[in-house]
């Protein structure tokens, strides 16, 4: 018998990624019932945290025989070269994005072929060719192996998202964060997504909450066009996409919002004032910022000072690492 997390089918893929990223996925085959997926958990899994996503049960699952990883096909690397290998990678639809450090640049094609061999479902293997940059936050990528395209359809929490990684920002590592926020939403909420990209936050929330009204603002015309396409693709009627700059659009919006989501960690502080003017009584702002792990208290004080008397409480959590000792945090700012 092994402990499992029993989650709804539509959410399983996302929750599995979260469990895997924490190192809590036990080496057993995933179990399935008609409506649920049973994710096997290691002994040290944090059951309290995971119970937010489903029920913990004990089940009889088949132990897993290890699948070959791409690093198993790289025997030719010298031990000192192997030490530089980055095992973490991202998958968006059928595109894999690897990080290959300069020390391994001469082996990049061999590494990409090894990756494709170990993951035949992947059709394009690309490598990061620089940091995320510019106002549209686009990450330069170089295709190494496979089809010559950066357009794909990504599936997350039961939602289809068309993306073009050459022209828009998209990060699958926010998947469990999107699901966390969507699980907090209550029926009939009015929600504003600033910096919406191709719409992933708006789409996951729209799926969970058909009775919510979501307004989503994006500046990059190509991301906006894809957001419109994604709304049609998923047949949602509760998202209103707007093309433009948040600074111009938000002051013109007539309504107040129960929930505002601000995913622009590099510059979010510049827009917090704007969000505070549009948040309803007892509303919440999900604010994302890049903060050094020793400076969380300063960030909390800065938020408290900006919000003032209206502040009820702030919850925060690390979403992902940004640089050594520097992380992206989600601050859930609750108002009275
Ligand atoms: C970090 S990305 C987040 C995108 C999306 N929320 C996601 O999770 O994939 C920030 C997005 O904000 C857009 N953006 C940047 N400045 C903006 C502004 N002033 N007004 C509206 N959108 C903006 C960028 O084009 C980019 O798509």
Short mmCIF file of C-alpha atoms and ligand atoms in Angstrom, two decimals:
data_model
loop_
_atom_site.label_atom_id
_atom_site.label_comp_id
_atom_site.label_asym_id
_atom_site.label_seq_id
_atom_site.Cartn_x
_atom_site.Cartn_y
_atom_site.Cartn_z
CA UNK A 1 0.00 0.00 0.00
CA UNK A 2 1.15 3.52 -0.74
CA UNK A 3 -0.24 6.92 0.22
CA UNK A 4 -1.89 8.64 -2.75
CA UNK A 5 -3.34 12.06 -3.49
CA UNK A 6 -6.73 11.58 -5.14
CA UNK A 7 -7.39 14.48 -7.53
CA UNK A 8 -9.99 15.26 -10.19
CA UNK A 9 -8.90 14.22 -13.71
CA UNK A 10 -8.89 17.78 -15.09
CA UNK A 11 -6.47 18.95 -12.38
CA UNK A 12 -4.27 15.85 -12.23
CA UNK A 13 -1.61 16.90 -14.71
CA UNK A 14 -0.97 20.17 -12.88
CA UNK A 15 -0.99 18.69 -9.40
CA UNK A 16 1.34 15.88 -10.52
CA UNK A 17 3.81 18.50 -11.76
CA UNK A 18 3.65 20.23 -8.36
CA UNK A 19 4.17 16.94 -6.47
CA UNK A 20 7.07 16.08 -8.79
CA UNK A 21 8.71 19.51 -8.41
CA UNK A 22 8.70 19.05 -4.60
CA UNK A 23 10.29 15.58 -4.95
CA UNK A 24 7.21 13.88 -3.43
CA UNK A 25 6.26 11.63 -6.38
CA UNK A 26 6.77 8.03 -5.26
CA UNK A 27 8.08 5.45 -7.74
CA UNK A 28 4.73 3.77 -8.43
CA UNK A 29 2.48 3.79 -11.49
CA UNK A 30 -0.18 6.49 -11.35
CA UNK A 31 -3.61 5.01 -10.52
CA UNK A 32 -6.87 5.96 -12.22
CA UNK A 33 -10.59 5.64 -11.49
CA UNK A 34 -13.40 6.89 -13.72
CA UNK A 35 -13.25 10.46 -12.33
CA UNK A 36 -10.04 10.63 -10.35
CA UNK A 37 -6.29 10.20 -10.71
CA UNK A 38 -4.28 8.68 -7.82
CA UNK A 39 -0.85 10.27 -7.46
CA UNK A 40 1.57 8.13 -5.38
CA UNK A 41 3.34 10.05 -2.61
CA UNK A 42 6.71 9.57 -0.93
CA UNK A 43 6.92 9.13 2.87
CA UNK A 44 8.13 12.72 3.39
CA UNK A 45 5.38 14.41 1.30
CA UNK A 46 3.73 17.32 3.14
CA UNK A 47 0.20 15.90 3.40
CA UNK A 48 -1.23 19.07 4.98
CA UNK A 49 -0.10 21.15 1.99
CA UNK A 50 -1.27 18.59 -0.56
CA UNK A 51 -4.71 18.14 0.97
CA UNK A 52 -5.58 21.56 -0.57
CA UNK A 53 -5.60 19.79 -3.94
CA UNK A 54 -7.43 16.53 -3.12
CA UNK A 55 -8.00 13.67 -0.65
CA UNK A 56 -5.16 11.60 0.83
CA UNK A 57 -5.87 7.83 0.73
CA UNK A 58 -3.97 4.50 0.89
CA UNK A 59 -4.01 2.40 -2.30
CA UNK A 60 -2.37 -0.63 -3.82
CA UNK A 61 -0.38 0.66 -6.82
CA UNK A 62 2.23 -1.08 -9.01
CA UNK A 63 5.84 -0.14 -8.21
CA UNK A 64 7.56 1.72 -11.01
CA UNK A 65 10.52 0.51 -13.05
CA UNK A 66 12.72 3.54 -13.83
CA UNK A 67 12.33 5.18 -17.26
CA UNK A 68 15.50 6.25 -18.98
CA UNK A 69 16.30 9.92 -18.58
CA UNK A 70 18.13 11.93 -21.27
CA UNK A 71 21.24 11.97 -19.08
CA UNK A 72 21.43 8.15 -19.49
CA UNK A 73 22.25 8.73 -23.19
CA UNK A 74 25.18 11.03 -22.48
CA UNK A 75 27.86 8.48 -21.57
CA UNK A 76 30.39 10.26 -23.81
CA UNK A 77 30.56 13.29 -21.47
CA UNK A 78 33.64 13.46 -19.24
CA UNK A 79 32.86 13.53 -15.50
CA UNK A 80 33.90 17.21 -15.28
CA UNK A 81 31.54 18.02 -18.18
CA UNK A 82 28.73 15.97 -16.63
CA UNK A 83 28.97 18.09 -13.51
CA UNK A 84 27.77 21.08 -15.58
CA UNK A 85 24.63 19.30 -16.93
CA UNK A 86 21.32 21.01 -16.03
CA UNK A 87 18.77 18.28 -15.48
CA UNK A 88 15.83 20.69 -15.09
CA UNK A 89 13.94 21.66 -18.24
CA UNK A 90 10.56 23.04 -19.24
CA UNK A 91 7.96 21.49 -21.49
CA UNK A 92 5.39 23.71 -23.23
CA UNK A 93 3.02 21.59 -25.33
CA UNK A 94 5.33 19.44 -27.45
CA UNK A 95 8.31 21.80 -27.15
CA UNK A 96 11.10 21.17 -24.61
CA UNK A 97 13.29 24.04 -23.43
CA UNK A 98 16.71 23.07 -22.11
CA UNK A 99 19.34 25.11 -20.36
CA UNK A 100 22.83 24.30 -21.64
CA UNK A 101 25.70 26.10 -19.89
CA UNK A 102 28.61 27.51 -21.98
CA UNK A 103 30.91 24.69 -20.74
CA UNK A 104 28.71 22.21 -22.69
CA UNK A 105 28.05 24.40 -25.78
CA UNK A 106 30.08 22.12 -28.07
CA UNK A 107 27.84 19.18 -27.08
CA UNK A 108 24.51 21.00 -27.39
CA UNK A 109 23.30 19.08 -30.45
CA UNK A 110 24.17 15.72 -28.87
CA UNK A 111 22.38 16.74 -25.66
CA UNK A 112 19.30 17.81 -27.63
CA UNK A 113 19.25 14.50 -29.56
CA UNK A 114 19.61 12.57 -26.31
CA UNK A 115 16.67 14.49 -24.90
CA UNK A 116 14.53 13.73 -27.97
CA UNK A 117 15.46 10.04 -27.81
CA UNK A 118 14.42 9.80 -24.16
CA UNK A 119 11.20 11.80 -24.81
CA UNK A 120 9.82 10.77 -28.23
CA UNK A 121 6.58 12.75 -27.66
CA UNK A 122 8.62 15.99 -27.82
CA UNK A 123 8.67 17.43 -31.38
CA UNK A 124 10.96 20.45 -30.86
CA UNK A 125 14.01 20.72 -28.59
CA UNK A 126 15.10 24.32 -28.01
CA UNK A 127 17.69 25.93 -25.79
CA UNK A 128 17.51 29.16 -23.77
CA UNK A 129 19.57 31.75 -25.66
CA UNK A 130 19.41 34.63 -23.20
CA UNK A 131 17.38 36.04 -20.31
CA UNK A 132 13.70 37.06 -20.50
CA UNK A 133 13.83 40.64 -21.75
CA UNK A 134 11.97 43.76 -22.89
CA UNK A 135 8.53 45.06 -22.00
CA UNK A 136 6.88 41.93 -23.45
CA UNK A 137 9.15 39.68 -21.30
CA UNK A 138 10.10 37.36 -24.19
CA UNK A 139 12.79 34.70 -23.70
CA UNK A 140 15.10 34.24 -26.73
CA UNK A 141 15.18 30.56 -27.75
CA UNK A 142 17.20 28.64 -30.35
CA UNK A 143 15.79 25.46 -31.90
CA UNK A 144 18.35 22.64 -31.82
CA UNK A 145 16.46 19.56 -32.98
CA UNK A 146 13.06 18.74 -34.46
CA UNK A 147 10.46 20.82 -36.28
CA UNK A 148 11.27 24.48 -37.01
CA UNK A 149 8.50 26.10 -34.97
CA UNK A 150 7.92 27.69 -31.56
CA UNK A 151 4.12 27.55 -31.76
CA UNK A 152 2.35 24.84 -29.81
CA UNK A 153 -0.74 24.05 -27.77
CA UNK A 154 -0.10 23.58 -24.06
CA UNK A 155 -2.60 21.82 -21.81
CA UNK A 156 -2.86 22.91 -18.19
CA UNK A 157 -5.57 22.22 -15.59
CA UNK A 158 -7.94 21.04 -18.32
CA UNK A 159 -7.45 24.22 -20.41
CA UNK A 160 -5.87 24.50 -23.89
CA UNK A 161 -3.43 27.38 -24.40
CA UNK A 162 -1.97 28.24 -27.78
CA UNK A 163 1.42 29.94 -27.42
CA UNK A 164 4.16 31.18 -29.71
CA UNK A 165 7.32 31.14 -27.63
CA UNK A 166 9.09 33.32 -30.22
CA UNK A 167 6.67 36.22 -29.71
CA UNK A 168 5.12 35.98 -26.24
CA UNK A 169 5.91 35.25 -22.60
CA UNK A 170 4.77 31.90 -21.27
CA UNK A 171 6.04 29.96 -18.27
CA UNK A 172 4.64 26.51 -17.44
CA UNK A 173 6.23 26.78 -13.96
CA UNK A 174 3.35 29.05 -12.90
CA UNK A 175 0.89 26.18 -13.48
CA UNK A 176 0.38 25.20 -9.84
CA UNK A 177 0.20 28.89 -8.83
CA UNK A 178 -2.59 29.44 -11.37
CA UNK A 179 -4.46 26.45 -9.93
CA UNK A 180 -3.92 27.74 -6.36
CA UNK A 181 -5.48 31.09 -7.26
CA UNK A 182 -8.32 29.47 -9.24
CA UNK A 183 -9.15 27.32 -6.17
CA UNK A 184 -9.53 30.48 -4.05
CA UNK A 185 -12.08 32.07 -6.39
CA UNK A 186 -15.76 32.14 -5.39
CA UNK A 187 -18.76 32.22 -7.78
CA UNK A 188 -19.77 35.63 -9.19
CA UNK A 189 -16.47 37.32 -8.40
CA UNK A 190 -15.32 40.18 -10.62
CA UNK A 191 -11.68 39.56 -11.43
CA UNK A 192 -9.03 41.73 -13.09
CA UNK A 193 -5.92 40.11 -14.58
CA UNK A 194 -3.30 42.75 -15.32
CA UNK A 195 -0.36 41.69 -17.59
CA UNK A 196 -2.43 38.77 -18.88
CA UNK A 197 -0.11 37.35 -21.59
CA UNK A 198 -1.86 34.67 -23.67
CA UNK A 199 -4.37 34.45 -20.80
CA UNK A 200 -3.28 31.48 -18.65
CA UNK A 201 -4.48 32.90 -15.28
CA UNK A 202 -7.75 34.12 -16.81
CA UNK A 203 -8.33 30.79 -18.60
CA UNK A 204 -7.70 28.51 -15.60
CA UNK A 205 -9.96 30.71 -13.44
CA UNK A 206 -12.65 30.83 -16.15
CA UNK A 207 -12.70 27.02 -16.27
CA UNK A 208 -13.03 26.70 -12.47
CA UNK A 209 -15.54 29.51 -12.14
CA UNK A 210 -17.93 29.84 -15.10
CA UNK A 211 -19.96 32.42 -13.14
CA UNK A 212 -17.00 34.78 -12.61
CA UNK A 213 -16.50 37.82 -14.83
CA UNK A 214 -12.86 38.22 -15.80
CA UNK A 215 -11.21 41.25 -17.42
CA UNK A 216 -7.71 40.57 -18.80
CA UNK A 217 -5.35 43.31 -20.04
CA UNK A 218 -2.27 42.71 -22.20
CA UNK A 219 0.09 45.08 -24.04
CA UNK A 220 1.77 42.70 -26.53
CA UNK A 221 -0.52 42.54 -29.62
CA UNK A 222 0.54 38.96 -30.44
CA UNK A 223 -0.11 37.75 -26.87
CA UNK A 224 -3.49 39.53 -26.96
CA UNK A 225 -4.35 37.87 -30.29
CA UNK A 226 -3.46 34.45 -28.83
CA UNK A 227 -5.51 35.19 -25.70
CA UNK A 228 -8.54 35.89 -27.93
CA UNK A 229 -7.86 32.63 -29.78
CA UNK A 230 -7.52 30.72 -26.50
CA UNK A 231 -10.85 32.07 -25.24
CA UNK A 232 -12.50 30.76 -28.43
CA UNK A 233 -10.58 27.47 -28.32
CA UNK A 234 -11.94 26.72 -24.83
CA UNK A 235 -15.40 28.19 -25.60
CA UNK A 236 -15.32 30.56 -22.62
CA UNK A 237 -17.73 33.48 -22.50
CA UNK A 238 -16.67 34.96 -19.16
CA UNK A 239 -13.36 36.60 -20.15
CA UNK A 240 -13.16 40.11 -21.60
CA UNK A 241 -9.69 40.61 -23.17
CA UNK A 242 -8.38 44.17 -23.61
CA UNK A 243 -5.34 45.19 -25.66
CA UNK A 244 -3.38 48.05 -24.13
CA UNK A 245 -1.21 49.41 -21.36
CA UNK A 246 -2.48 48.73 -17.83
CA UNK A 247 -1.62 52.35 -16.90
CA UNK A 248 -4.00 53.69 -19.59
CA UNK A 249 -6.75 51.08 -19.38
CA UNK A 250 -7.21 50.49 -15.64
CA UNK A 251 -8.07 54.12 -14.69
CA UNK A 252 -10.83 54.03 -17.35
CA UNK A 253 -12.49 50.85 -16.01
CA UNK A 254 -15.78 51.70 -14.30
CA UNK A 255 -16.10 48.73 -11.94
CA UNK A 256 -14.29 47.68 -8.75
CA UNK A 257 -12.86 44.13 -8.62
CA UNK A 258 -13.09 41.43 -5.93
CA UNK A 259 -9.74 40.00 -7.02
CA UNK A 260 -6.82 41.50 -8.93
CA UNK A 261 -3.92 39.42 -10.24
CA UNK A 262 -0.64 41.17 -11.04
CA UNK A 263 2.01 38.91 -12.59
CA UNK A 264 4.82 41.28 -13.55
CA UNK A 265 7.39 40.43 -10.86
CA UNK A 266 10.13 42.71 -12.25
CA UNK A 267 7.98 45.88 -12.15
CA UNK A 268 4.87 45.04 -10.15
CA UNK A 269 5.61 47.71 -7.50
CA UNK A 270 5.00 50.46 -10.10
CA UNK A 271 1.39 49.32 -10.48
CA UNK A 272 0.31 48.44 -6.94
CA UNK A 273 -1.18 51.91 -6.36
CA UNK A 274 -3.30 51.50 -9.47
CA UNK A 275 -4.59 48.12 -8.26
CA UNK A 276 -5.43 49.58 -4.83
CA UNK A 277 -7.73 52.14 -6.49
CA UNK A 278 -9.69 49.39 -8.27
CA UNK A 279 -10.00 46.70 -5.58
CA UNK A 280 -13.44 46.34 -3.95
CA UNK A 281 -14.10 46.26 -0.19
CA UNK A 282 -13.00 42.88 1.26
CA UNK A 283 -11.20 42.25 -2.04
CA UNK A 284 -7.79 40.63 -2.56
CA UNK A 285 -4.75 41.49 -4.69
CA UNK A 286 -2.38 38.70 -5.74
CA UNK A 287 0.84 40.62 -6.12
CA UNK A 288 4.09 39.04 -7.43
CA UNK A 289 7.54 40.46 -6.72
CA UNK A 290 11.20 39.50 -6.84
CA UNK A 291 12.57 39.67 -3.30
CA UNK A 292 15.79 38.56 -1.59
CA UNK A 293 15.01 35.87 0.99
CA UNK A 294 16.42 38.12 3.77
CA UNK A 295 14.23 41.06 2.74
CA UNK A 296 10.72 39.60 3.02
CA UNK A 297 9.99 41.71 6.09
CA UNK A 298 10.90 44.89 4.18
CA UNK A 299 8.59 43.87 1.32
CA UNK A 300 5.72 43.20 3.78
CA UNK A 301 6.29 46.62 5.42
CA UNK A 302 6.37 48.31 2.03
CA UNK A 303 3.03 46.71 1.11
CA UNK A 304 1.47 47.60 4.52
CA UNK A 305 2.55 51.23 4.10
CA UNK A 306 1.13 51.41 0.59
CA UNK A 307 -2.20 49.83 1.57
CA UNK A 308 -2.58 51.70 4.88
CA UNK A 309 -5.73 51.43 7.05
CA UNK A 310 -7.60 49.24 4.55
CA UNK A 311 -5.21 46.30 5.06
CA UNK A 312 -6.66 43.18 6.69
CA UNK A 313 -3.77 40.70 6.27
CA UNK A 314 -1.01 39.59 3.90
CA UNK A 315 -0.17 35.94 3.18
CA UNK A 316 2.90 35.15 1.15
CA UNK A 317 4.56 32.15 -0.46
CA UNK A 318 7.58 31.44 -2.61
CA UNK A 319 6.50 30.70 -6.18
CA UNK A 320 9.91 29.92 -7.69
CA UNK A 321 13.62 30.72 -7.52
CA UNK A 322 14.93 33.66 -9.51
CA UNK A 323 18.65 33.79 -8.59
CA UNK A 324 20.68 32.47 -5.64
CA UNK A 325 18.80 33.58 -2.46
CA UNK A 326 16.40 35.67 -4.57
CA UNK A 327 12.89 34.35 -5.27
CA UNK A 328 9.61 35.29 -6.86
CA UNK A 329 7.00 35.53 -4.09
CA UNK A 330 3.22 35.74 -4.28
CA UNK A 331 1.78 38.20 -1.76
CA UNK A 332 -1.96 37.74 -1.21
CA UNK A 333 -3.06 41.16 0.06
CA UNK A 334 -6.46 40.96 1.77
CA UNK A 335 -8.40 44.20 2.33
CA UNK A 336 -11.01 45.01 4.99
C1 LIG B 1 5.52 38.08 -16.74
S1 LIG B 1 4.42 38.13 -18.13
C2 LIG B 1 2.98 37.33 -17.44
C3 LIG B 1 2.04 36.86 -18.50
C4 LIG B 1 0.92 35.96 -17.99
N1 LIG B 1 0.23 36.50 -16.85
C5 LIG B 1 1.44 34.57 -17.70
O1 LIG B 1 1.41 34.15 -16.53
O2 LIG B 1 1.86 33.87 -18.63
C6 LIG B 1 3.98 39.81 -18.16
C7 LIG B 1 3.09 40.20 -19.34
O3 LIG B 1 2.70 41.58 -19.15
C8 LIG B 1 2.75 42.26 -20.38
N2 LIG B 1 2.95 43.69 -20.03
C9 LIG B 1 4.10 44.30 -19.66
N3 LIG B 1 3.86 45.59 -19.35
C10 LIG B 1 2.53 45.79 -19.51
C11 LIG B 1 1.68 46.91 -19.33
N4 LIG B 1 2.16 48.07 -18.93
N5 LIG B 1 0.36 46.78 -19.57
C12 LIG B 1 -0.15 45.57 -19.99
N6 LIG B 1 0.61 44.47 -20.16
C13 LIG B 1 1.94 44.57 -19.94
C14 LIG B 1 3.88 41.60 -21.15
O4 LIG B 1 3.71 41.75 -22.55
C15 LIG B 1 3.77 40.13 -20.69
O5 LIG B 1 2.93 39.41 -21.57
#
